[in-house]
Amino acid sequence: MPKTQARPEIVVLLCDADFKRRRETNTWHHLDGRPFSKDEQSLVLRASRVEFEEIESQLKRYREYRRTMDEAPDALQRFLAPFMEQPAEKNLGNAVELMNEDERAELDHLLGLIVAPVRSFAPYAF
């Protein structure tokens, strides 16, 4: 039997849900404080295990992205260490001259991680 697909419209709503039920509205709210409309509330109450599994999977990918971003400065240090030991004059230009094409690509990748702003979580973005 094929696995049921997560419904994106439900996943998006659940990712933007503040799950505290408010007595005054008897509904959930968006993270920005707006109450769910009746249609939105009805939709999220029909969420299945598949939608919650999809959210879990997306959050796992986001946590991995954040870990990678957080560790990028240390990864750059570890990557550069062997290259910086070799030249008499220790600077990045001399280290880059020792690198092959793949190593320069890795350097570019790590530098890109360091300078890129950390993105906030958004459904289906990671």
PDB file of N, CA, C and O in Angstrom, residues 6 43 61 63-64 70 86 91 97 100 118:
ATOM      1  N   ALA A   6       1.873  13.882   2.683  1.00  0.00           N
ATOM      2  CA  ALA A   6       1.496  14.981   3.567  1.00  0.00           C
ATOM      3  C   ALA A   6       0.850  16.072   2.725  1.00  0.00           C
ATOM      4  O   ALA A   6       1.294  16.357   1.616  1.00  0.00           O
ATOM      5  N   LEU A  43      -9.010  22.741   9.144  1.00  0.00           N
ATOM      6  CA  LEU A  43      -7.969  22.051   8.380  1.00  0.00           C
ATOM      7  C   LEU A  43      -6.932  21.404   9.295  1.00  0.00           C
ATOM      8  O   LEU A  43      -6.591  20.232   9.124  1.00  0.00           O
ATOM      9  N   ARG A  61      15.788  18.564   9.296  1.00  0.00           N
ATOM     10  CA  ARG A  61      16.655  19.161   8.275  1.00  0.00           C
ATOM     11  C   ARG A  61      17.070  20.575   8.680  1.00  0.00           C
ATOM     12  O   ARG A  61      18.221  20.973   8.457  1.00  0.00           O
ATOM     13  N   ARG A  63      17.366  21.739  11.779  1.00  0.00           N
ATOM     14  CA  ARG A  63      18.361  21.634  12.855  1.00  0.00           C
ATOM     15  C   ARG A  63      19.731  21.272  12.290  1.00  0.00           C
ATOM     16  O   ARG A  63      20.757  21.777  12.745  1.00  0.00           O
ATOM     17  N   GLU A  64      19.774  20.414  11.284  1.00  0.00           N
ATOM     18  CA  GLU A  64      21.044  20.051  10.635  1.00  0.00           C
ATOM     19  C   GLU A  64      21.638  21.272   9.927  1.00  0.00           C
ATOM     20  O   GLU A  64      22.849  21.509   9.992  1.00  0.00           O
ATOM     21  N   ASP A  70      26.344  26.853  12.397  1.00  0.00           N
ATOM     22  CA  ASP A  70      27.012  27.159  13.670  1.00  0.00           C
ATOM     23  C   ASP A  70      28.441  26.627  13.713  1.00  0.00           C
ATOM     24  O   ASP A  70      29.322  27.229  14.320  1.00  0.00           O
ATOM     25  N   GLN A  86      52.166  24.874   6.109  1.00  0.00           N
ATOM     26  CA  GLN A  86      53.178  24.654   5.073  1.00  0.00           C
ATOM     27  C   GLN A  86      53.947  25.904   4.641  1.00  0.00           C
ATOM     28  O   GLN A  86      55.174  25.859   4.596  1.00  0.00           O
ATOM     29  N   ASN A  91      49.639  33.188   5.320  1.00  0.00           N
ATOM     30  CA  ASN A  91      48.474  33.987   4.963  1.00  0.00           C
ATOM     31  C   ASN A  91      47.582  33.153   4.051  1.00  0.00           C
ATOM     32  O   ASN A  91      47.997  32.140   3.490  1.00  0.00           O
ATOM     33  N   GLU A  97      47.151  28.862  -2.678  1.00  0.00           N
ATOM     34  CA  GLU A  97      48.035  28.406  -3.759  1.00  0.00           C
ATOM     35  C   GLU A  97      48.389  26.923  -3.628  1.00  0.00           C
ATOM     36  O   GLU A  97      48.703  26.268  -4.623  1.00  0.00           O
ATOM     37  N   ASN A 100      44.238  22.217  -4.307  1.00  0.00           N
ATOM     38  CA  ASN A 100      43.784  21.784  -5.626  1.00  0.00           C
ATOM     39  C   ASN A 100      42.366  22.338  -5.852  1.00  0.00           C
ATOM     40  O   ASN A 100      41.803  23.024  -4.990  1.00  0.00           O
ATOM     41  N   VAL A 118      21.990  33.495   8.715  1.00  0.00           N
ATOM     42  CA  VAL A 118      21.249  32.293   9.094  1.00  0.00           C
ATOM     43  C   VAL A 118      19.771  32.542   8.807  1.00  0.00           C
ATOM     44  O   VAL A 118      19.204  33.542   9.242  1.00  0.00           O
TER      45      VAL A 118
END
